[in-house]
mmCIF file of C-alpha atoms in Angstrom:
data_model
loop_
_atom_site.group_PDB
_atom_site.id
_atom_site.type_symbol
_atom_site.label_atom_id
_atom_site.label_comp_id
_atom_site.label_asym_id
_atom_site.label_seq_id
_atom_site.Cartn_x
_atom_site.Cartn_y
_atom_site.Cartn_z
ATOM 1 C CA UNK S 1 -51.801 -7.233 45.792
ATOM 2 C CA UNK S 2 -54.394 -4.843 44.373
ATOM 3 C CA UNK S 3 -55.708 -5.192 40.849
ATOM 4 C CA UNK S 4 -53.777 -2.212 39.450
ATOM 5 C CA UNK S 5 -50.478 -3.442 40.879
ATOM 6 C CA UNK S 6 -51.089 -7.017 39.683
ATOM 7 C CA UNK S 7 -51.994 -5.820 36.202
ATOM 8 C CA UNK S 8 -48.915 -3.598 35.983
ATOM 9 C CA UNK S 9 -46.702 -6.479 37.127
ATOM 10 C CA UNK S 10 -48.267 -8.748 34.512
ATOM 11 C CA UNK S 11 -47.807 -6.130 31.812
ATOM 12 C CA UNK S 12 -44.152 -5.762 32.758
ATOM 13 C CA UNK S 13 -43.628 -9.529 32.564
ATOM 14 C CA UNK S 14 -45.367 -9.672 29.186
ATOM 15 C CA UNK S 15 -43.315 -6.761 27.856
ATOM 16 C CA UNK S 16 -40.099 -8.420 29.028
ATOM 17 C CA UNK S 17 -40.999 -11.641 27.219
ATOM 18 C CA UNK S 18 -41.892 -9.862 23.977
ATOM 19 C CA UNK S 19 -38.834 -7.601 24.082
ATOM 20 C CA UNK S 20 -36.444 -10.521 24.586
ATOM 21 C CA UNK S 21 -34.490 -11.524 21.494
ATOM 22 C CA UNK S 22 -35.478 -14.647 19.619
ATOM 23 C CA UNK S 23 -33.187 -17.372 20.944
ATOM 24 C CA UNK S 24 -33.219 -21.124 20.838
ATOM 25 C CA UNK S 25 -30.951 -23.334 22.854
ATOM 26 C CA UNK S 26 -28.008 -24.386 20.640
ATOM 27 C CA UNK S 27 -27.219 -27.955 19.667
ATOM 28 C CA UNK S 28 -23.627 -29.112 20.003
ATOM 29 C CA UNK S 29 -22.537 -32.164 18.015
ATOM 30 C CA UNK S 30 -19.492 -34.429 18.053
ATOM 31 C CA UNK S 31 -17.971 -36.505 15.262
ATOM 32 C CA UNK S 32 -19.513 -39.795 16.404
ATOM 33 C CA UNK S 33 -23.220 -38.970 16.208
ATOM 34 C CA UNK S 34 -23.525 -37.368 19.642
ATOM 35 C CA UNK S 35 -25.354 -34.129 20.462
ATOM 36 C CA UNK S 36 -26.273 -31.840 23.354
ATOM 37 C CA UNK S 37 -29.325 -29.543 23.202
ATOM 38 C CA UNK S 38 -30.772 -27.340 25.920
ATOM 39 C CA UNK S 39 -34.113 -25.527 26.000
ATOM 40 C CA UNK S 40 -36.585 -23.829 28.287
ATOM 41 C CA UNK S 41 -39.553 -21.527 28.632
ATOM 42 C CA UNK S 42 -41.023 -18.799 30.845
ATOM 43 C CA UNK S 43 -44.802 -18.498 31.177
ATOM 44 C CA UNK S 44 -45.791 -15.607 33.509
ATOM 45 C CA UNK S 45 -49.490 -14.818 33.763
ATOM 46 C CA UNK S 46 -51.879 -12.405 35.470
ATOM 47 C CA UNK S 47 -54.654 -14.321 37.253
ATOM 48 C CA UNK S 48 -57.894 -12.748 38.480
ATOM 49 C CA UNK S 49 -60.248 -15.112 40.332
ATOM 50 C CA UNK S 50 -63.785 -14.115 41.344
ATOM 51 C CA UNK S 51 -65.404 -16.527 43.827
ATOM 52 C CA UNK S 52 -68.784 -14.767 43.739
ATOM 53 C CA UNK S 53 -68.027 -12.615 46.769
ATOM 54 C CA UNK S 54 -64.476 -11.344 46.398
ATOM 55 C CA UNK S 55 -61.877 -11.018 43.629
ATOM 56 C CA UNK S 56 -58.253 -12.102 44.032
ATOM 57 C CA UNK S 57 -55.506 -10.887 41.706
ATOM 58 C CA UNK S 58 -52.173 -12.684 41.462
ATOM 59 C CA UNK S 59 -49.059 -12.784 39.317
ATOM 60 C CA UNK S 60 -48.500 -16.517 38.751
ATOM 61 C CA UNK S 61 -46.805 -19.143 36.639
ATOM 62 C CA UNK S 62 -49.253 -20.784 34.212
ATOM 63 C CA UNK S 63 -49.814 -24.345 35.505
ATOM 64 C CA UNK S 64 -51.021 -25.408 32.063
ATOM 65 C CA UNK S 65 -47.467 -25.011 30.701
ATOM 66 C CA UNK S 66 -45.164 -24.019 33.551
ATOM 67 C CA UNK S 67 -41.784 -22.300 33.343
ATOM 68 C CA UNK S 68 -38.972 -24.846 32.972
ATOM 69 C CA UNK S 69 -35.495 -25.611 31.686
ATOM 70 C CA UNK S 70 -33.927 -28.820 30.432
ATOM 71 C CA UNK S 71 -31.462 -30.531 28.130
ATOM 72 C CA UNK S 72 -31.024 -33.696 26.066
ATOM 73 C CA UNK S 73 -27.691 -35.495 25.664
ATOM 74 C CA UNK S 74 -27.756 -38.075 22.857
ATOM 75 C CA UNK S 75 -25.305 -40.537 21.381
ATOM 76 C CA UNK S 76 -25.832 -42.731 18.328
ATOM 77 C CA UNK S 77 -24.846 -46.400 18.416
ATOM 78 C CA UNK S 78 -25.226 -47.572 14.844
ATOM 79 C CA UNK S 79 -28.914 -47.326 13.972
ATOM 80 C CA UNK S 80 -29.926 -46.875 17.641
ATOM 81 C CA UNK S 81 -29.692 -43.833 19.927
ATOM 82 C CA UNK S 82 -29.167 -43.424 23.672
ATOM 83 C CA UNK S 83 -30.532 -40.193 25.206
ATOM 84 C CA UNK S 84 -30.342 -38.698 28.694
ATOM 85 C CA UNK S 85 -33.150 -36.191 29.290
ATOM 86 C CA UNK S 86 -33.198 -33.754 32.217
ATOM 87 C CA UNK S 87 -35.940 -31.198 32.847
ATOM 88 C CA UNK S 88 -37.067 -29.233 35.874
ATOM 89 C CA UNK S 89 -39.702 -26.631 36.572
ATOM 90 C CA UNK S 90 -38.386 -23.447 38.182
ATOM 91 C CA UNK S 91 -40.779 -23.741 41.128
ATOM 92 C CA UNK S 92 -42.442 -20.378 40.553
ATOM 93 C CA UNK S 93 -45.822 -19.581 42.143
ATOM 94 C CA UNK S 94 -48.289 -21.758 40.213
ATOM 95 C CA UNK S 95 -51.757 -20.694 39.058
ATOM 96 C CA UNK S 96 -53.232 -23.840 40.662
ATOM 97 C CA UNK S 97 -51.239 -23.376 43.888
ATOM 98 C CA UNK S 98 -52.745 -20.128 45.197
ATOM 99 C CA UNK S 99 -56.035 -19.630 47.013
ATOM 100 C CA UNK S 100 -58.167 -17.129 48.894
ATOM 101 C CA UNK S 101 -56.027 -17.633 52.010
ATOM 102 C CA UNK S 102 -52.567 -18.100 50.498
ATOM 103 C CA UNK S 103 -50.485 -16.461 47.791
ATOM 104 C CA UNK S 104 -47.777 -19.106 48.173
ATOM 105 C CA UNK S 105 -44.055 -18.431 47.754
ATOM 106 C CA UNK S 106 -42.877 -16.523 44.705
ATOM 107 C CA UNK S 107 -40.128 -19.142 44.296
ATOM 108 C CA UNK S 108 -40.071 -22.494 46.060
ATOM 109 C CA UNK S 109 -38.136 -25.309 44.381
ATOM 110 C CA UNK S 110 -37.966 -28.833 45.726
ATOM 111 C CA UNK S 111 -37.364 -32.217 44.147
ATOM 112 C CA UNK S 112 -41.034 -32.637 43.194
ATOM 113 C CA UNK S 113 -40.367 -29.960 40.538
ATOM 114 C CA UNK S 114 -38.153 -32.440 38.659
ATOM 115 C CA UNK S 115 -40.036 -33.409 35.525
ATOM 116 C CA UNK S 116 -37.515 -35.640 33.742
ATOM 117 C CA UNK S 117 -34.368 -37.435 34.874
ATOM 118 C CA UNK S 118 -34.693 -40.041 32.213
ATOM 119 C CA UNK S 119 -32.570 -42.460 30.170
ATOM 120 C CA UNK S 120 -33.996 -43.540 26.805
ATOM 121 C CA UNK S 121 -32.772 -46.146 24.327
ATOM 122 C CA UNK S 122 -34.433 -45.664 20.942
ATOM 123 C CA UNK S 123 -33.994 -48.625 18.611
ATOM 124 C CA UNK S 124 -34.723 -48.669 14.902
ATOM 125 C CA UNK S 125 -36.346 -52.112 14.997
ATOM 126 C CA UNK S 126 -37.857 -52.671 18.425
ATOM 127 C CA UNK S 127 -39.117 -49.280 19.628
ATOM 128 C CA UNK S 128 -38.011 -47.110 22.555
ATOM 129 C CA UNK S 129 -37.187 -48.160 26.116
ATOM 130 C CA UNK S 130 -37.140 -45.572 28.944
ATOM 131 C CA UNK S 131 -36.196 -45.635 32.639
ATOM 132 C CA UNK S 132 -36.187 -42.886 35.269
ATOM 133 C CA UNK S 133 -38.400 -39.968 36.293
ATOM 134 C CA UNK S 134 -40.607 -39.095 33.343
ATOM 135 C CA UNK S 135 -43.957 -39.444 31.627
ATOM 136 C CA UNK S 136 -46.031 -42.544 32.178
ATOM 137 C CA UNK S 137 -47.537 -44.191 29.082
ATOM 138 C CA UNK S 138 -50.861 -42.455 29.757
ATOM 139 C CA UNK S 139 -49.388 -38.970 30.289
ATOM 140 C CA UNK S 140 -51.116 -36.540 27.893
ATOM 141 C CA UNK S 141 -53.694 -39.107 26.829
ATOM 142 C CA UNK S 142 -56.606 -36.725 27.513
ATOM 143 C CA UNK S 143 -55.093 -33.769 25.706
ATOM 144 C CA UNK S 144 -55.535 -34.348 21.971
ATOM 145 C CA UNK S 145 -55.969 -30.794 20.668
ATOM 146 C CA UNK S 146 -55.524 -29.016 17.311
ATOM 147 C CA UNK S 147 -56.971 -25.651 18.357
ATOM 148 C CA UNK S 148 -53.770 -23.684 18.928
ATOM 149 C CA UNK S 149 -54.942 -22.412 22.354
ATOM 150 C CA UNK S 150 -53.642 -25.317 24.440
ATOM 151 C CA UNK S 151 -51.211 -23.090 26.341
ATOM 152 C CA UNK S 152 -54.101 -21.631 28.356
ATOM 153 C CA UNK S 153 -57.243 -23.678 27.581
ATOM 154 C CA UNK S 154 -57.640 -27.440 27.566
ATOM 155 C CA UNK S 155 -59.190 -30.447 29.223
ATOM 156 C CA UNK S 156 -57.263 -29.692 32.457
ATOM 157 C CA UNK S 157 -59.761 -26.923 33.243
ATOM 158 C CA UNK S 158 -58.566 -26.627 36.864
ATOM 159 C CA UNK S 159 -55.071 -25.442 35.869
ATOM 160 C CA UNK S 160 -55.931 -21.705 35.935
ATOM 161 C CA UNK S 161 -57.418 -21.759 39.473
ATOM 162 C CA UNK S 162 -57.301 -25.231 41.038
ATOM 163 C CA UNK S 163 -56.363 -24.124 44.555
ATOM 164 C CA UNK S 164 -59.297 -21.763 45.145
ATOM 165 C CA UNK S 165 -62.256 -22.883 47.261
ATOM 166 C CA UNK S 166 -65.886 -22.569 46.259
ATOM 167 C CA UNK S 167 -68.025 -20.329 48.435
ATOM 168 C CA UNK S 168 -71.379 -21.509 49.731
ATOM 169 C CA UNK S 169 -74.474 -19.511 48.877
ATOM 170 C CA UNK S 170 -74.160 -17.976 52.372
ATOM 171 C CA UNK S 171 -70.740 -16.579 51.446
ATOM 172 C CA UNK S 172 -68.581 -18.922 53.552
ATOM 173 C CA UNK S 173 -65.518 -20.627 52.125
ATOM 174 C CA UNK S 174 -66.168 -24.339 51.699
ATOM 175 C CA UNK S 175 -63.748 -27.253 51.928
ATOM 176 C CA UNK S 176 -64.239 -28.000 48.203
ATOM 177 C CA UNK S 177 -61.539 -26.624 45.895
ATOM 178 C CA UNK S 178 -61.789 -26.186 42.120
ATOM 179 C CA UNK S 179 -59.093 -28.825 41.687
ATOM 180 C CA UNK S 180 -61.061 -31.351 43.756
ATOM 181 C CA UNK S 181 -63.975 -31.523 41.325
ATOM 182 C CA UNK S 182 -62.428 -30.731 37.926
ATOM 183 C CA UNK S 183 -59.977 -33.440 36.884
ATOM 184 C CA UNK S 184 -59.087 -35.147 33.621
ATOM 185 C CA UNK S 185 -57.656 -38.445 35.018
ATOM 186 C CA UNK S 186 -54.700 -37.949 32.697
ATOM 187 C CA UNK S 187 -51.531 -39.915 33.457
ATOM 188 C CA UNK S 188 -48.643 -38.016 35.032
ATOM 189 C CA UNK S 189 -44.909 -38.388 35.607
ATOM 190 C CA UNK S 190 -43.382 -40.974 37.956
ATOM 191 C CA UNK S 191 -40.170 -42.908 38.409
ATOM 192 C CA UNK S 192 -40.944 -45.574 35.833
ATOM 193 C CA UNK S 193 -39.900 -48.002 33.176
ATOM 194 C CA UNK S 194 -41.683 -47.500 29.870
ATOM 195 C CA UNK S 195 -41.866 -49.035 26.424
ATOM 196 C CA UNK S 196 -43.077 -47.320 23.219
ATOM 197 C CA UNK S 197 -43.451 -49.253 19.992
ATOM 198 C CA UNK S 198 -42.417 -48.007 16.580
ATOM 199 C CA UNK S 199 -45.175 -46.345 14.577
ATOM 200 C CA UNK S 200 -47.398 -48.792 12.654
ATOM 201 C CA UNK S 201 -49.382 -46.811 10.084
ATOM 202 C CA UNK S 202 -49.615 -43.939 12.575
ATOM 203 C CA UNK S 203 -50.341 -46.085 15.660
ATOM 204 C CA UNK S 204 -47.918 -46.156 18.615
ATOM 205 C CA UNK S 205 -48.472 -48.538 21.549
ATOM 206 C CA UNK S 206 -47.061 -47.800 25.022
ATOM 207 C CA UNK S 207 -46.891 -49.439 28.450
ATOM 208 C CA UNK S 208 -45.234 -48.474 31.739
ATOM 209 C CA UNK S 209 -44.877 -49.255 35.416
ATOM 210 C CA UNK S 210 -44.053 -46.492 37.896
ATOM 211 C CA UNK S 211 -43.869 -45.365 41.496
ATOM 212 C CA UNK S 212 -43.664 -41.914 43.089
ATOM 213 C CA UNK S 213 -39.941 -41.618 43.817
ATOM 214 C CA UNK S 214 -40.002 -37.843 44.497
ATOM 215 C CA UNK S 215 -42.171 -38.015 47.628
ATOM 216 C CA UNK S 216 -41.179 -39.542 50.952
ATOM 217 C CA UNK S 217 -43.215 -42.239 52.721
ATOM 218 C CA UNK S 218 -45.062 -43.073 49.512
ATOM 219 C CA UNK S 219 -45.693 -46.548 48.107
ATOM 220 C CA UNK S 220 -47.905 -45.654 45.156
ATOM 221 C CA UNK S 221 -47.628 -48.055 42.224
ATOM 222 C CA UNK S 222 -49.190 -47.434 38.818
ATOM 223 C CA UNK S 223 -49.424 -49.643 35.735
ATOM 224 C CA UNK S 224 -50.756 -48.241 32.473
ATOM 225 C CA UNK S 225 -51.139 -48.869 28.749
ATOM 226 C CA UNK S 226 -51.927 -46.476 25.918
ATOM 227 C CA UNK S 227 -52.315 -46.253 22.164
ATOM 228 C CA UNK S 228 -51.902 -43.070 20.108
ATOM 229 C CA UNK S 229 -52.694 -42.271 16.503
ATOM 230 C CA UNK S 230 -51.479 -39.261 14.497
ATOM 231 C CA UNK S 231 -52.022 -38.523 10.824
ATOM 232 C CA UNK S 232 -51.578 -35.066 9.305
ATOM 233 C CA UNK S 233 -52.123 -36.269 5.736
ATOM 234 C CA UNK S 234 -55.796 -37.226 5.612
ATOM 235 C CA UNK S 235 -56.495 -34.987 2.656
ATOM 236 C CA UNK S 236 -57.774 -31.695 4.066
ATOM 237 C CA UNK S 237 -57.798 -33.078 7.592
ATOM 238 C CA UNK S 238 -55.332 -33.759 10.415
ATOM 239 C CA UNK S 239 -56.273 -36.267 13.101
ATOM 240 C CA UNK S 240 -54.833 -37.021 16.549
ATOM 241 C CA UNK S 241 -56.347 -39.553 18.950
ATOM 242 C CA UNK S 242 -55.348 -41.369 22.125
ATOM 243 C CA UNK S 243 -56.752 -44.000 24.477
ATOM 244 C CA UNK S 244 -55.307 -45.238 27.748
ATOM 245 C CA UNK S 245 -55.977 -47.108 30.978
ATOM 246 C CA UNK S 246 -54.136 -46.917 34.304
ATOM 247 C CA UNK S 247 -54.331 -48.988 37.506
ATOM 248 C CA UNK S 248 -53.047 -47.508 40.789
ATOM 249 C CA UNK S 249 -52.420 -49.142 44.169
ATOM 250 C CA UNK S 250 -51.393 -47.309 47.354
ATOM 251 C CA UNK S 251 -51.493 -48.279 51.021
ATOM 252 C CA UNK S 252 -54.337 -46.570 52.854
ATOM 253 C CA UNK S 253 -56.360 -45.748 49.735
ATOM 254 C CA UNK S 254 -58.672 -47.812 47.557
ATOM 255 C CA UNK S 255 -57.259 -49.269 44.343
ATOM 256 C CA UNK S 256 -58.416 -47.354 41.311
ATOM 257 C CA UNK S 257 -58.650 -47.720 37.547
ATOM 258 C CA UNK S 258 -58.791 -44.800 35.124
ATOM 259 C CA UNK S 259 -59.842 -45.004 31.484
ATOM 260 C CA UNK S 260 -59.330 -41.904 29.335
ATOM 261 C CA UNK S 261 -59.634 -41.133 25.636
ATOM 262 C CA UNK S 262 -59.435 -38.070 23.403
ATOM 263 C CA UNK S 263 -59.612 -37.186 19.727
ATOM 264 C CA UNK S 264 -58.906 -33.974 17.786
ATOM 265 C CA UNK S 265 -59.734 -33.251 14.157
ATOM 266 C CA UNK S 266 -58.613 -30.201 12.172
ATOM 267 C CA UNK S 267 -59.893 -29.028 8.806
ATOM 268 C CA UNK S 268 -56.690 -27.474 7.465
ATOM 269 C CA UNK S 269 -58.135 -25.242 4.715
ATOM 270 C CA UNK S 270 -60.479 -23.424 7.130
ATOM 271 C CA UNK S 271 -58.469 -23.701 10.363
ATOM 272 C CA UNK S 272 -61.496 -25.112 12.193
ATOM 273 C CA UNK S 273 -60.908 -27.878 14.735
ATOM 274 C CA UNK S 274 -62.872 -30.030 17.155
ATOM 275 C CA UNK S 275 -61.521 -31.861 20.210
ATOM 276 C CA UNK S 276 -63.387 -34.350 22.392
ATOM 277 C CA UNK S 277 -62.249 -36.089 25.567
ATOM 278 C CA UNK S 278 -63.793 -38.344 28.174
ATOM 279 C CA UNK S 279 -62.577 -40.118 31.288
ATOM 280 C CA UNK S 280 -63.823 -42.356 34.079
ATOM 281 C CA UNK S 281 -62.451 -43.514 37.431
ATOM 282 C CA UNK S 282 -64.040 -46.720 38.672
ATOM 283 C CA UNK S 283 -64.242 -45.600 42.325
ATOM 284 C CA UNK S 284 -65.154 -41.987 41.593
ATOM 285 C CA UNK S 285 -66.633 -40.006 38.747
ATOM 286 C CA UNK S 286 -66.589 -39.345 35.035
ATOM 287 C CA UNK S 287 -66.507 -36.371 32.693
ATOM 288 C CA UNK S 288 -66.943 -35.290 29.097
ATOM 289 C CA UNK S 289 -65.172 -32.406 27.371
ATOM 290 C CA UNK S 290 -65.585 -30.648 24.016
ATOM 291 C CA UNK S 291 -63.605 -27.832 22.399
ATOM 292 C CA UNK S 292 -64.128 -25.908 19.170
ATOM 293 C CA UNK S 293 -61.163 -24.009 17.762
ATOM 294 C CA UNK S 294 -60.274 -21.668 14.899
ATOM 295 C CA UNK S 295 -56.773 -20.751 13.702
ATOM 296 C CA UNK S 296 -55.906 -18.188 11.021
ATOM 297 C CA UNK S 297 -53.040 -15.987 9.829
ATOM 298 C CA UNK S 298 -54.623 -12.637 10.634
ATOM 299 C CA UNK S 299 -51.366 -10.711 11.066
ATOM 300 C CA UNK S 300 -47.759 -10.991 9.964
ATOM 301 C CA UNK S 301 -46.741 -11.751 13.572
ATOM 302 C CA UNK S 302 -47.862 -15.370 13.420
ATOM 303 C CA UNK S 303 -50.932 -17.550 13.798
ATOM 304 C CA UNK S 304 -53.953 -16.283 15.751
ATOM 305 C CA UNK S 305 -56.175 -18.850 17.455
ATOM 306 C CA UNK S 306 -59.535 -18.784 19.238
ATOM 307 C CA UNK S 307 -61.421 -21.485 21.111
ATOM 308 C CA UNK S 308 -64.514 -22.165 23.182
ATOM 309 C CA UNK S 309 -64.829 -25.275 25.356
ATOM 310 C CA UNK S 310 -67.142 -27.010 27.813
ATOM 311 C CA UNK S 311 -66.520 -29.549 30.601
ATOM 312 C CA UNK S 312 -69.180 -31.608 32.381
ATOM 313 C CA UNK S 313 -68.311 -33.927 35.270
ATOM 314 C CA UNK S 314 -70.155 -35.870 37.968
ATOM 315 C CA UNK S 315 -69.430 -37.776 41.193
ATOM 316 C CA UNK S 316 -65.954 -36.246 41.455
ATOM 317 C CA UNK S 317 -65.877 -35.395 45.183
ATOM 318 C CA UNK S 318 -69.088 -37.059 46.370
ATOM 319 C CA UNK S 319 -71.845 -39.228 44.982
ATOM 320 C CA UNK S 320 -74.452 -37.172 43.156
ATOM 321 C CA UNK S 321 -72.357 -34.033 42.689
ATOM 322 C CA UNK S 322 -71.923 -32.235 39.359
ATOM 323 C CA UNK S 323 -69.316 -29.840 37.975
ATOM 324 C CA UNK S 324 -69.511 -27.727 34.835
ATOM 325 C CA UNK S 325 -67.045 -25.297 33.297
ATOM 326 C CA UNK S 326 -66.966 -23.310 30.085
ATOM 327 C CA UNK S 327 -64.254 -21.067 28.731
ATOM 328 C CA UNK S 328 -63.117 -18.906 25.844
ATOM 329 C CA UNK S 329 -59.495 -18.253 24.872
ATOM 330 C CA UNK S 330 -57.394 -16.398 22.320
ATOM 331 C CA UNK S 331 -53.695 -16.741 21.540
ATOM 332 C CA UNK S 332 -51.341 -14.794 19.290
ATOM 333 C CA UNK S 333 -48.008 -16.209 18.188
ATOM 334 C CA UNK S 334 -45.124 -13.798 17.706
ATOM 335 C CA UNK S 335 -42.861 -16.005 15.628
ATOM 336 C CA UNK S 336 -39.784 -13.767 15.505
ATOM 337 C CA UNK S 337 -39.498 -13.899 19.301
ATOM 338 C CA UNK S 338 -40.777 -17.415 20.042
ATOM 339 C CA UNK S 339 -43.589 -15.845 22.092
ATOM 340 C CA UNK S 340 -47.218 -16.927 22.427
ATOM 341 C CA UNK S 341 -49.426 -14.285 24.091
ATOM 342 C CA UNK S 342 -52.818 -15.342 25.460
ATOM 343 C CA UNK S 343 -56.025 -14.201 27.118
ATOM 344 C CA UNK S 344 -58.643 -16.563 28.549
ATOM 345 C CA UNK S 345 -61.817 -16.460 30.617
ATOM 346 C CA UNK S 346 -63.329 -19.475 32.416
ATOM 347 C CA UNK S 347 -66.370 -20.068 34.639
ATOM 348 C CA UNK S 348 -66.855 -22.865 37.182
ATOM 349 C CA UNK S 349 -70.130 -24.198 38.613
ATOM 350 C CA UNK S 350 -70.432 -26.935 41.229
ATOM 351 C CA UNK S 351 -73.234 -28.494 43.256
ATOM 352 C CA UNK S 352 -73.693 -31.496 45.500
ATOM 353 C CA UNK S 353 -76.638 -33.034 47.313
ATOM 354 C CA UNK S 354 -76.200 -31.083 50.548
ATOM 355 C CA UNK S 355 -74.866 -27.587 49.777
ATOM 356 C CA UNK S 356 -75.458 -24.789 47.283
ATOM 357 C CA UNK S 357 -72.285 -23.105 45.978
ATOM 358 C CA UNK S 358 -71.701 -19.820 44.173
ATOM 359 C CA UNK S 359 -70.357 -19.900 40.639
ATOM 360 C CA UNK S 360 -66.821 -18.587 40.172
ATOM 361 C CA UNK S 361 -64.649 -17.379 37.301
ATOM 362 C CA UNK S 362 -61.017 -16.733 36.403
ATOM 363 C CA UNK S 363 -59.178 -14.546 33.889
ATOM 364 C CA UNK S 364 -55.699 -15.522 32.680
ATOM 365 C CA UNK S 365 -53.561 -13.104 30.654
ATOM 366 C CA UNK S 366 -49.909 -13.728 29.890
ATOM 367 C CA UNK S 367 -47.284 -14.951 27.466
ATOM 368 C CA UNK S 368 -45.117 -18.039 27.027
ATOM 369 C CA UNK S 369 -41.580 -17.383 25.754
ATOM 370 C CA UNK S 370 -39.665 -20.432 24.542
ATOM 371 C CA UNK S 371 -35.895 -20.408 24.356
#
């Protein structure tokens, strides 16, 4: 796909999202405290990746917040509530699933696109108990963020271009992909049992055990714990923080332990925010991440947000390697249509002890429409 065609396709997708009427999935209620709510989102994006030698233009689904649909079916039992949660991605071509040699399928759904098939029992006194495919306790632990640009810029810096390979200084494609050396060690979704405590002065404690039930011939087992803190009423400030640890065992691979933490602070009167994150894997590498954001009401459409961030990692793919990335992003909310338009630019640099690689960059331009 040439650049003009890709840009026109992206513009058409963006125009479709903005022109769509504002619509939110309805909630249906019964007379006994039961309810049914459905929801979803589309997030098409134009991706342009420059590997230092060639440029590749694609129309993709934004991996940072992919297109999906789901519903929640809830029933009250006195002061407690039982909820069934179903959610699936559409399986559209993902921004981290294309490369120099492959554009992937425009649509390819399989069971690994299931995000939630989850039963939750939320009690007033003892917290919430969950079972089924869904988020582990440490899912999202690295992503504390008050910047307003999280749809396209965050600690998961590989999301815009994770499948592309770095080129060597001689111009050859290497075996090292962006996604291999830029990771946040954040917890994911598995078939699991999970417990979340009630909030104690803003603190919520979580623990889970899970296994990968969506892949065949897989015996991965993960145990994790996490603690989160949220407080939007610290005077002029809002604070979100999280800390977690996960232990994973799988036949044929070394056992591993991940420790991840993040914190985000917003100064509400000025709209300025700062986010910090850090993670370490005991058998691999570590990273640090910082993000500065600014949010303001510059138009009547909705909030406008800007951010700049920086990621620094080491020992991710081999001992002695280093990976750096910086990016800038802007988002514009269009409240009447539940749309969030965005534009972002990111650069990647990688080096190891044996090879010199060219720097690369990616542009992401698109819009997320929630319904």
